[in-house]
Amino acid sequence: MDTYTLTEARQKLSFILDRAKKKGKVFIQRKDGSVFEVKALSDKKSPLDVKGINIEISREEIIKAIKESKRK
């Protein structure tokens, strides 16, 4: 658990934000003992948003492969 004082956080804000992105979260603690969590927001990309590949296969060949796989 990475914990920084408020003074450190003020002096090294960019470093602490990078650290939160890398580690998932960091904590900043005030002199009174209260602790705050800093974490990076996740990218709003879909896990299904993947780059396609060109395999040069026809629609008919895909359908034939699917039908053959269902027979087994």
mmCIF file of C-alpha atoms in Angstrom:
data_model
loop_
_atom_site.group_PDB
_atom_site.id
_atom_site.type_symbol
_atom_site.label_atom_id
_atom_site.label_comp_id
_atom_site.label_asym_id
_atom_site.label_seq_id
_atom_site.Cartn_x
_atom_site.Cartn_y
_atom_site.Cartn_z
ATOM 1 C CA MET A 1 0.000 0.000 0.000
ATOM 2 C CA ASP A 2 1.574 3.259 -1.135
ATOM 3 C CA THR A 3 0.765 6.081 1.284
ATOM 4 C CA TYR A 4 1.964 9.664 0.932
ATOM 5 C CA THR A 5 1.591 12.693 3.157
ATOM 6 C CA LEU A 6 -0.374 15.655 1.895
ATOM 7 C CA THR A 7 2.875 17.626 1.610
ATOM 8 C CA GLU A 8 4.425 14.889 -0.563
ATOM 9 C CA ALA A 9 1.275 14.763 -2.687
ATOM 10 C CA ARG A 10 1.454 18.499 -3.335
ATOM 11 C CA GLN A 11 5.122 18.303 -4.309
ATOM 12 C CA LYS A 12 4.891 15.130 -6.407
ATOM 13 C CA LEU A 13 1.352 15.166 -7.810
ATOM 14 C CA SER A 14 2.352 13.968 -11.282
ATOM 15 C CA PHE A 15 4.416 11.119 -9.805
ATOM 16 C CA ILE A 16 1.577 10.094 -7.480
ATOM 17 C CA LEU A 17 -0.953 10.054 -10.328
ATOM 18 C CA ASP A 18 1.390 7.888 -12.407
ATOM 19 C CA ARG A 19 1.859 5.594 -9.408
ATOM 20 C CA ALA A 20 -1.917 5.294 -8.927
ATOM 21 C CA LYS A 21 -2.312 4.369 -12.581
ATOM 22 C CA LYS A 22 0.423 1.728 -12.324
ATOM 23 C CA LYS A 23 -0.501 0.275 -8.913
ATOM 24 C CA GLY A 24 -4.273 0.709 -9.101
ATOM 25 C CA LYS A 25 -4.487 3.122 -6.191
ATOM 26 C CA VAL A 26 -2.461 5.125 -3.696
ATOM 27 C CA PHE A 27 -3.361 6.810 -0.437
ATOM 28 C CA ILE A 28 -2.804 10.322 0.836
ATOM 29 C CA GLN A 29 -2.818 10.890 4.569
ATOM 30 C CA ARG A 30 -3.416 14.211 6.310
ATOM 31 C CA LYS A 31 -1.759 15.225 9.572
ATOM 32 C CA ASP A 32 -5.054 14.583 11.380
ATOM 33 C CA GLY A 33 -4.858 10.928 10.291
ATOM 34 C CA SER A 34 -7.620 10.988 7.689
ATOM 35 C CA VAL A 35 -6.731 8.961 4.610
ATOM 36 C CA PHE A 36 -7.893 9.450 1.031
ATOM 37 C CA GLU A 37 -7.692 7.001 -1.841
ATOM 38 C CA VAL A 38 -6.526 8.108 -5.291
ATOM 39 C CA LYS A 39 -7.150 5.764 -8.189
ATOM 40 C CA ALA A 40 -7.168 6.048 -11.951
ATOM 41 C CA LEU A 41 -10.472 5.686 -13.744
ATOM 42 C CA SER A 42 -10.552 2.761 -16.119
ATOM 43 C CA ASP A 43 -10.707 3.287 -19.849
ATOM 44 C CA LYS A 44 -14.248 3.124 -21.120
ATOM 45 C CA LYS A 45 -13.424 0.678 -23.882
ATOM 46 C CA SER A 46 -15.434 -2.434 -24.472
ATOM 47 C CA PRO A 47 -13.592 -5.731 -23.963
ATOM 48 C CA LEU A 48 -15.122 -6.706 -27.306
ATOM 49 C CA ASP A 49 -13.502 -3.747 -29.069
ATOM 50 C CA VAL A 50 -10.656 -5.666 -30.685
ATOM 51 C CA LYS A 51 -8.798 -4.986 -33.880
ATOM 52 C CA GLY A 52 -9.811 -7.329 -36.691
ATOM 53 C CA ILE A 53 -7.480 -9.384 -38.814
ATOM 54 C CA ASN A 54 -7.634 -10.054 -42.527
ATOM 55 C CA ILE A 55 -7.613 -13.822 -43.021
ATOM 56 C CA GLU A 56 -9.012 -13.705 -46.540
ATOM 57 C CA ILE A 57 -11.712 -16.305 -46.015
ATOM 58 C CA SER A 58 -15.092 -16.147 -47.692
ATOM 59 C CA ARG A 59 -18.461 -16.068 -45.987
ATOM 60 C CA GLU A 60 -19.252 -19.482 -47.414
ATOM 61 C CA GLU A 61 -16.049 -20.983 -45.999
ATOM 62 C CA ILE A 62 -16.905 -19.604 -42.549
ATOM 63 C CA ILE A 63 -20.419 -21.060 -42.684
ATOM 64 C CA LYS A 64 -19.062 -24.417 -43.857
ATOM 65 C CA ALA A 65 -16.539 -24.489 -40.972
ATOM 66 C CA ILE A 66 -19.257 -23.670 -38.433
ATOM 67 C CA LYS A 67 -21.549 -26.396 -39.768
ATOM 68 C CA GLU A 68 -18.724 -28.942 -39.696
ATOM 69 C CA SER A 69 -17.841 -28.052 -36.120
ATOM 70 C CA LYS A 70 -21.461 -28.596 -35.049
ATOM 71 C CA ARG A 71 -21.480 -32.117 -36.498
ATOM 72 C CA LYS A 72 -18.670 -33.264 -34.228
#
